[in-house]
CSV table of C-alpha atoms and ligand atoms in Angstrom, one decimal:
chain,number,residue,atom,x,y,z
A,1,UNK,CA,37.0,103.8,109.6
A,2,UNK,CA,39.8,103.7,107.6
A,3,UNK,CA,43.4,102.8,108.2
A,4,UNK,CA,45.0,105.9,108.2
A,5,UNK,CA,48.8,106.2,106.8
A,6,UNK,CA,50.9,108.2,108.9
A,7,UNK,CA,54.2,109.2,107.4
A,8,UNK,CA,56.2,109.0,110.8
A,9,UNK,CA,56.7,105.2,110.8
A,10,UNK,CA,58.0,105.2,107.1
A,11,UNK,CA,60.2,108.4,108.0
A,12,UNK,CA,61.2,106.3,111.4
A,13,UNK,CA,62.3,103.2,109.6
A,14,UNK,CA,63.7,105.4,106.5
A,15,UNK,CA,66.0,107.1,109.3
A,16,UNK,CA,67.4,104.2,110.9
A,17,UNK,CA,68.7,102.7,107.4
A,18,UNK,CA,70.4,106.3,106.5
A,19,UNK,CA,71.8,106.3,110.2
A,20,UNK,CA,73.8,102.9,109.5
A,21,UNK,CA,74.4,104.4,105.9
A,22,UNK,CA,76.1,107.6,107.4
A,23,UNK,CA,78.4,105.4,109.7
A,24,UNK,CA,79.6,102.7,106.8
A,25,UNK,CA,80.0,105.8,104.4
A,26,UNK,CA,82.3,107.7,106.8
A,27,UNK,CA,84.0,104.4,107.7
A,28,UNK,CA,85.2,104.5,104.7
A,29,UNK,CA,86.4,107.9,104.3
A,30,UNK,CA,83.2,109.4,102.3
A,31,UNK,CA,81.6,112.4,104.5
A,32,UNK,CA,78.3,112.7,102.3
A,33,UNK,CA,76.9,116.3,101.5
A,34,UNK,CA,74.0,117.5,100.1
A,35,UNK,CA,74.2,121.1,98.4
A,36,UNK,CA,71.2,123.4,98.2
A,37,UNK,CA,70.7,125.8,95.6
A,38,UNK,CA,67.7,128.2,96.3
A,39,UNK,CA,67.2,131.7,94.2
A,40,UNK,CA,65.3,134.0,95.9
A,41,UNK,CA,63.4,133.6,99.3
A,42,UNK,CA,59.9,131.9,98.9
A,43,UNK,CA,58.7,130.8,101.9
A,44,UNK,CA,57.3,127.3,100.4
A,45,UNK,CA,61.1,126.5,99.3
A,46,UNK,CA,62.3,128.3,103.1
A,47,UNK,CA,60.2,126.0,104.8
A,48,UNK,CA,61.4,122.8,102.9
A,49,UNK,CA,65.2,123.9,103.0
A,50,UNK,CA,64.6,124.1,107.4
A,51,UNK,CA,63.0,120.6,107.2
A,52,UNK,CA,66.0,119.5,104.7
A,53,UNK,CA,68.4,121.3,107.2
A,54,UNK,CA,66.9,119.5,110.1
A,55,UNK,CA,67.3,115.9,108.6
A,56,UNK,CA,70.4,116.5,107.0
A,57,UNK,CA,71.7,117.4,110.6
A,58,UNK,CA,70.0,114.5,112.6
A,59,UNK,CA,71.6,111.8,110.0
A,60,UNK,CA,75.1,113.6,110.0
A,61,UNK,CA,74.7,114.7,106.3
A,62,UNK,CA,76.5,117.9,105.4
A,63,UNK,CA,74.8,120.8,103.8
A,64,UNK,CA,76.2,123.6,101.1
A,65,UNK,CA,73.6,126.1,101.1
A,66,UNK,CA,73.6,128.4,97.8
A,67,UNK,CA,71.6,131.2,98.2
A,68,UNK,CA,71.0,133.3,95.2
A,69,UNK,CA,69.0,137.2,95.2
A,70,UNK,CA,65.8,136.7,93.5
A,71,UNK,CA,67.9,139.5,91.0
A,72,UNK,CA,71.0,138.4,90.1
A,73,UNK,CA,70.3,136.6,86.8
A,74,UNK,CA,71.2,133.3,85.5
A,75,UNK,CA,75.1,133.5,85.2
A,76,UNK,CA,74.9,133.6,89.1
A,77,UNK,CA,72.7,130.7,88.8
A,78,UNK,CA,74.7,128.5,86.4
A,79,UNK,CA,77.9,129.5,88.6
A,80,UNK,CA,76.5,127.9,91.9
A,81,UNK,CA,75.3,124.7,90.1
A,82,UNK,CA,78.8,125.0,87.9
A,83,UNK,CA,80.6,124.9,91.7
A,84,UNK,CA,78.0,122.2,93.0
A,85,UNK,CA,79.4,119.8,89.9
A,86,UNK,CA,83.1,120.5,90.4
A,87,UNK,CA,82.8,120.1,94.0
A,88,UNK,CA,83.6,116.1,94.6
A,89,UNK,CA,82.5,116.2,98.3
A,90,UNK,CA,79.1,117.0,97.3
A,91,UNK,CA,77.4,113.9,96.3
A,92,UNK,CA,73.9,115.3,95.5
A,93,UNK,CA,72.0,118.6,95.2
A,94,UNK,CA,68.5,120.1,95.4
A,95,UNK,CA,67.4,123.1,93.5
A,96,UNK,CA,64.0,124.5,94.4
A,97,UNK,CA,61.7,125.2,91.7
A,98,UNK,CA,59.8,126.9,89.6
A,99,UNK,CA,63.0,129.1,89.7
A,100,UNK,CA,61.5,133.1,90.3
A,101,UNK,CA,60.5,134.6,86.6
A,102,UNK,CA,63.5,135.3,84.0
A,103,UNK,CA,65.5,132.2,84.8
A,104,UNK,CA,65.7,129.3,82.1
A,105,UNK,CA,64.6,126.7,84.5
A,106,UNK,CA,65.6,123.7,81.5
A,107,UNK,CA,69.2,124.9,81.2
A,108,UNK,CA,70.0,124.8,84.7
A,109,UNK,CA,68.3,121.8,85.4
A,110,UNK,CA,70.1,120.4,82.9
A,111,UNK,CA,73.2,121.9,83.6
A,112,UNK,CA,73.2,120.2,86.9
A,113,UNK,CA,75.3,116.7,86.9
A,114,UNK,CA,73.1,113.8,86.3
A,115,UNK,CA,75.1,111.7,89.4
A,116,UNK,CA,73.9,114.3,91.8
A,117,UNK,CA,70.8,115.4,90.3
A,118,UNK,CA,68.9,113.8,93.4
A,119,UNK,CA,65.3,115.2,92.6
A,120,UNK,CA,64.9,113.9,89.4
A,121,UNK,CA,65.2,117.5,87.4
A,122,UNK,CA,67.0,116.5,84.8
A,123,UNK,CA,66.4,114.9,81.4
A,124,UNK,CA,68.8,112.0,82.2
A,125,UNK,CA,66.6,111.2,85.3
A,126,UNK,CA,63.6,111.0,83.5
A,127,UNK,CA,64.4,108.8,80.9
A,128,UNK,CA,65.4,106.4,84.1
A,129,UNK,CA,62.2,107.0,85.3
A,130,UNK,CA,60.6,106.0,81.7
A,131,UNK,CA,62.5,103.3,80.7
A,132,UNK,CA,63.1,101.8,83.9
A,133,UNK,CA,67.0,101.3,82.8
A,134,UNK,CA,70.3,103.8,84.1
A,135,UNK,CA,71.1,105.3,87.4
A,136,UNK,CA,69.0,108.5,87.4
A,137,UNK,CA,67.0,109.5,90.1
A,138,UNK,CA,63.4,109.9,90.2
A,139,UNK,CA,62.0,112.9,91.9
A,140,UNK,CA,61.9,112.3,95.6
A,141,UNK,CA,57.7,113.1,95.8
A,142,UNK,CA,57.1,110.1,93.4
A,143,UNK,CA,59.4,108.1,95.2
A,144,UNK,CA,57.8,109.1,98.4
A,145,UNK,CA,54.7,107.7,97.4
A,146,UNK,CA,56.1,104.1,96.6
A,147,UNK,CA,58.1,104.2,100.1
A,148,UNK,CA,54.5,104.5,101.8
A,149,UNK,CA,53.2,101.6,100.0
A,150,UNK,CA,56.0,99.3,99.9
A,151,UNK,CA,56.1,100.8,103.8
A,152,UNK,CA,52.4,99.8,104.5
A,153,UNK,CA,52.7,96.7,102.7
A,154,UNK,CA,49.9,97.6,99.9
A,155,UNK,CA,50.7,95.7,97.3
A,156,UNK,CA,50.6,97.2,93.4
A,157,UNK,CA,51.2,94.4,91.0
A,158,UNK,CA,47.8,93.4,88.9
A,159,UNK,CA,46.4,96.2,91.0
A,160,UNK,CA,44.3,99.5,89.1
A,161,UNK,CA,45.8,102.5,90.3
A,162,UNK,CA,44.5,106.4,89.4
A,163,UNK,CA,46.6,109.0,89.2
A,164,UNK,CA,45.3,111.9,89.1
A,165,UNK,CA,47.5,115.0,88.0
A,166,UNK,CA,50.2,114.2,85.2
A,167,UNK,CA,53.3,116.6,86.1
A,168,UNK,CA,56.7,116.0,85.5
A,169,UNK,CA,57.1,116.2,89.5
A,170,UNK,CA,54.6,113.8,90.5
A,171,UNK,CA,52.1,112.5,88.3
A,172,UNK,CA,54.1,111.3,85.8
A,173,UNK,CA,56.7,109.8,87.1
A,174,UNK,CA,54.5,108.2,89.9
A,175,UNK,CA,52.6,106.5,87.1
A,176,UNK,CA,55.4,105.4,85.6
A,177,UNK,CA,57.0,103.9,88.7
A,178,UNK,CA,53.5,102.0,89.3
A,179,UNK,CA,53.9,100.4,85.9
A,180,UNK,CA,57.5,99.5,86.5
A,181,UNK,CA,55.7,97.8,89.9
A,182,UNK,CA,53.1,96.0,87.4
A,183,UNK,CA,50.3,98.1,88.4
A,184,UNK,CA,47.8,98.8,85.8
A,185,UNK,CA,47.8,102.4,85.4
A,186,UNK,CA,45.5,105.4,84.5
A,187,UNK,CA,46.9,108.9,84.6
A,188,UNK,CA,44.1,111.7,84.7
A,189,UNK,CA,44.0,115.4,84.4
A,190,UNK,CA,42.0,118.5,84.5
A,191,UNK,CA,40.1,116.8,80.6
A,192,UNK,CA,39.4,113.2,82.1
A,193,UNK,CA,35.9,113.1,81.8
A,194,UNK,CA,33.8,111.3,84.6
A,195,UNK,CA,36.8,111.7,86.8
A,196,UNK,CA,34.9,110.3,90.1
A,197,UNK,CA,33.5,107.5,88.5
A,198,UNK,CA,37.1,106.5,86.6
A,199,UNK,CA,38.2,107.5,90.4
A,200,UNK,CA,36.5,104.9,92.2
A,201,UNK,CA,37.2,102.3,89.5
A,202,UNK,CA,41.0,101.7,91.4
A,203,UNK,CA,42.4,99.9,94.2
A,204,UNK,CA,44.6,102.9,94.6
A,205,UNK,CA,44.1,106.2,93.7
A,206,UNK,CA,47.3,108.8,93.6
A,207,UNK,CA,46.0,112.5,94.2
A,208,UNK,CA,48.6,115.0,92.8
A,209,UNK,CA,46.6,117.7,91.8
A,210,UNK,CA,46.9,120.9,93.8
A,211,UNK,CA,42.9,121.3,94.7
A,212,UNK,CA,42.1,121.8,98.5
A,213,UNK,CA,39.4,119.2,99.4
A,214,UNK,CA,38.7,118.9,95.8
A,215,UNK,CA,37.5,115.3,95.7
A,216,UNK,CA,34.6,114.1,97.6
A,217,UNK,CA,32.9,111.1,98.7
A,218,UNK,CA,31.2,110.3,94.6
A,219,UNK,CA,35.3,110.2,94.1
A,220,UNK,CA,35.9,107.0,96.4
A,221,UNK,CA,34.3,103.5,97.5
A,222,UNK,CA,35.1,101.5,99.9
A,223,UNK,CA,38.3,99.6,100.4
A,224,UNK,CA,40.5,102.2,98.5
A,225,UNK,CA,43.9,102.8,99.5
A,226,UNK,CA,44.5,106.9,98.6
A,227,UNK,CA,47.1,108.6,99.0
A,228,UNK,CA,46.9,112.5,99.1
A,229,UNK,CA,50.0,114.1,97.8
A,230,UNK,CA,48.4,118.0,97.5
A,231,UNK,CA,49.7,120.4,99.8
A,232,UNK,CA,47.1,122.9,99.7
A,233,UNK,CA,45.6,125.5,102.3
A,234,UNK,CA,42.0,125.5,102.7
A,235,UNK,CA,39.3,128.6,103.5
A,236,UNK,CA,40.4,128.6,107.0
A,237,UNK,CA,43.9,129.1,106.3
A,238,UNK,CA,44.7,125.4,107.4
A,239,UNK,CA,46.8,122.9,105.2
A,240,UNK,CA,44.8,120.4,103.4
A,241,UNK,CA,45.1,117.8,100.8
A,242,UNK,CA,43.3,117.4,97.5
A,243,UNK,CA,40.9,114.8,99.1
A,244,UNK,CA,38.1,115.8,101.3
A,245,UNK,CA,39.2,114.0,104.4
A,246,UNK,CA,36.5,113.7,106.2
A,247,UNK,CA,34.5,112.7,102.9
A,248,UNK,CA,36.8,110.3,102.0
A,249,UNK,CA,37.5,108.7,105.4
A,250,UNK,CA,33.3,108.0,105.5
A,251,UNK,CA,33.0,106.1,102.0
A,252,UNK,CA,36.5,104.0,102.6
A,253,UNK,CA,35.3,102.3,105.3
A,254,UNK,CA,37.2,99.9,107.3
A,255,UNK,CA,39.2,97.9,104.8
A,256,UNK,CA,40.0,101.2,103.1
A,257,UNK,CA,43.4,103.4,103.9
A,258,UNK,CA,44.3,107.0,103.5
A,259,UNK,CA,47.2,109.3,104.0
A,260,UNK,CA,46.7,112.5,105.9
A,261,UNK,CA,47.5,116.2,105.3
A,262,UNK,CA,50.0,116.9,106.7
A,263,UNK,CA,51.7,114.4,108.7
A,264,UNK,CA,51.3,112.0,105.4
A,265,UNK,CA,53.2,111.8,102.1
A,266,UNK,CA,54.8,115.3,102.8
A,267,UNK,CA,57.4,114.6,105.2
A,268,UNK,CA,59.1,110.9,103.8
A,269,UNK,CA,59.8,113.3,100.7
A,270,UNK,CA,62.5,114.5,102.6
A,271,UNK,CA,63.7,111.3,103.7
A,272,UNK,CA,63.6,110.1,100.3
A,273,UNK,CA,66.1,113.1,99.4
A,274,UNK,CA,68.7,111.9,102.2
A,275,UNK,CA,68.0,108.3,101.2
A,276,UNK,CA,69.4,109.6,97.1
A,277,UNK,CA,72.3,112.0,98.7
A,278,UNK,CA,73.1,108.5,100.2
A,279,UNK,CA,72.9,106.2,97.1
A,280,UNK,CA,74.7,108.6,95.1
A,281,UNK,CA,77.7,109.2,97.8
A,282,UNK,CA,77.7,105.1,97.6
A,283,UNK,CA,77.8,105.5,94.1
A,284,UNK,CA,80.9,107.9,94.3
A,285,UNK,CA,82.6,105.2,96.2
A,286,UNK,CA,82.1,102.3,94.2
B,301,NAP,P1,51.0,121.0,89.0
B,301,NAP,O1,52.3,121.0,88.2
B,301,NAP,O2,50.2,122.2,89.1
B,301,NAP,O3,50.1,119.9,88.3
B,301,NAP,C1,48.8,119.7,88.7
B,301,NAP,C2,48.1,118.6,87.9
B,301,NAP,O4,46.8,118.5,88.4
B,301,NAP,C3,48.1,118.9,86.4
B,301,NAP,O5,48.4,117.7,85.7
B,301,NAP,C4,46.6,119.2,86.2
B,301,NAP,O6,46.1,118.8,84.9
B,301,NAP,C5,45.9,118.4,87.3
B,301,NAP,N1,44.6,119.0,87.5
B,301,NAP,C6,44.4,120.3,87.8
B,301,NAP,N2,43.0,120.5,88.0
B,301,NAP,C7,42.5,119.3,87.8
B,301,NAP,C8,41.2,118.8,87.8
B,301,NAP,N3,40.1,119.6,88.0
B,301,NAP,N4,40.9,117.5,87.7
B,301,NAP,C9,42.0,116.7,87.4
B,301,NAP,N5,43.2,117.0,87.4
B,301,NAP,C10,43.5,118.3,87.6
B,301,NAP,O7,51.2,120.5,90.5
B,301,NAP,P2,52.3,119.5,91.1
B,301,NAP,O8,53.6,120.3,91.2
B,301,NAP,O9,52.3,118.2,90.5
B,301,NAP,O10,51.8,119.4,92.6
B,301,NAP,C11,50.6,118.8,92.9
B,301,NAP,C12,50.3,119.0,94.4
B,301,NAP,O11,51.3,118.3,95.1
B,301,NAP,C13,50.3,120.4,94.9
B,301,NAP,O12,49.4,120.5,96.0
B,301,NAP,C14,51.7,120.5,95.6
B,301,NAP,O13,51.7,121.4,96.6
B,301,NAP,C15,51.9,119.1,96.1
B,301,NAP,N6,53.3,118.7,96.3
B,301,NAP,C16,53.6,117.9,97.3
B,301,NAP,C17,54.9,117.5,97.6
B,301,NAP,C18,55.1,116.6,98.7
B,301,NAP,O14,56.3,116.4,99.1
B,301,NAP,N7,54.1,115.9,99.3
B,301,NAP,C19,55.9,117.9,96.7
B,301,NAP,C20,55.6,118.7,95.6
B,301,NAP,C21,54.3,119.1,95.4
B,301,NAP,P3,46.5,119.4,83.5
B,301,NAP,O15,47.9,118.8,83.2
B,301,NAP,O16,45.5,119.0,82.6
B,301,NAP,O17,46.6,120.9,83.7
């Protein structure tokens, strides 16, 4: 069987640093905050923002929640991240997307500040994440992904890594992150033809893709390290990942490793967003 990759110890250790980062910070005067701007009332972004709650709470983080009606237009939109920006004891913000129809998601994305745009929304952040010079963030999911390796102790230079799903949010900037790391990269989408076979070509295969139990055990060989970034809910109503689990967990056999869903990737994301609200309050300071 294969190792499996549980997020808790990586969201354990992650905790413990932010804990001794709250105290220095408010040693020194700096009371960090993290501002929330969520239009509308999806339950996907309701269930984040109570996770995001929770940890800011347990770490001594402040929150600024800015709730928007689903209705009330962009002005009201670019008002709340306007405040967000002017506000100096807010160090970083979150802004839950895809933003409900009618809302330019690109103007207030990059409308936000670059110093607190702590998800990687924003132009400025991505050309960090591409060039691999600046002080932007890149989106916490990505960096979630490279926490559970570095975490696990897999190691990515010279190694092949899939990805498999090329958004902005993940994909991407996940790949790009890899390379940074001197991992040989491919980046695959719904076109790559003979996915499964170019899938089991890797040492480590990235599954961002959105497809409940999509990829089976002609997907995988043994030794693999996955992890499973999809958040999906299968025919039973139960969260899944992309990867069929049990499929997987067969073919990777004992030297292989895979990340659950849930209890996986899912949960450091939000560590990695109170590990940027952090860097950028230190930022503020400096
Ligand atoms: P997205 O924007 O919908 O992108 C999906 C990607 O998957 C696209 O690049 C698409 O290719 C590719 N794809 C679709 N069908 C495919 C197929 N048959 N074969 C290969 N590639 C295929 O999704 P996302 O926002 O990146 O999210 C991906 C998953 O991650 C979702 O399940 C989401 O819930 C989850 N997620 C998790 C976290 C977390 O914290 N763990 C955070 C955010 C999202 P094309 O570009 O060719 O269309």
């Amino acid at each position: 069987m294969p190792r499996i990759l549980l997020g808790k110890p990586i969201i354990d250790a992650l905790k413990a640093r932010s804990l001794e980062r709250v105290a220095l910070l408010k040693n020194n005067g700096v009371d960090p905050a993290l501002a929330i701007v969520r239009v509308g009332a999806r339950p996907d972004d309701l269930s984040y923002e109570r996770t995001a709650i929770k940890r800011a709470e347990s770490l001594g983080i402040a929150l600024r929640l800015f709730e928007i009606e689903e209705d009330a237009g962009q002005d009201a939109l670019m008002k709340a991240i306007d405040e967000v920006n002017a506000d100096s004891g807010i160090q970083g913000c979150l802004m839950f997307r895809p933003l409900p129809k009618g809302y330019d998601e690109e103007a207030a994305c990059e409308a936000l500040d670059p110093r607190k745009d702590i998800d990687g929304i924003g132009r400025a952040a991505l050309a960090r994440v591409f060039t691999g010079r600046g002080e932007g963030f890149a989106p916490c999911t990505a960096a979630a992904c490279l926490e559970m390796l570095d975490g696990y102790d897999v190691s990515i230079e010279g190694k092949r890594v899939v990805v498999v799903g090329r958004s902005l949010v993940i994909g991407r900037p996940v790949a790009m992150m890899l390379l940074e790391r001197n991992a040989t990269v491919t980046l695959c989408h719904s076109r790559t033809a003979n996915l499964p076979s170019v899938m089991r070509d890797a040492d480590i295969v990235v599954l961002a893709t959105g497809r409940a139990k999509a990829y089976g055990a002609d997907c995988f060989r043994e030794g693999q390290v996955v992890l499973d970034v999809g958040i999906n809910v299968d025919a039973d109503g139960n969260l899944c990942g992309d990867a069929d689990f049990e499929a997987a967990e067969a073919v990777l056999g004992e030297h292989g490793a895979i990340t659950p869903v849930p209890r996986g990737v899912g949960g450091v994301t939000t560590s990695v967003l109170m590990k940027h609200v952090l860097d950028a309050a230190e930022r503020c300071r400096q």
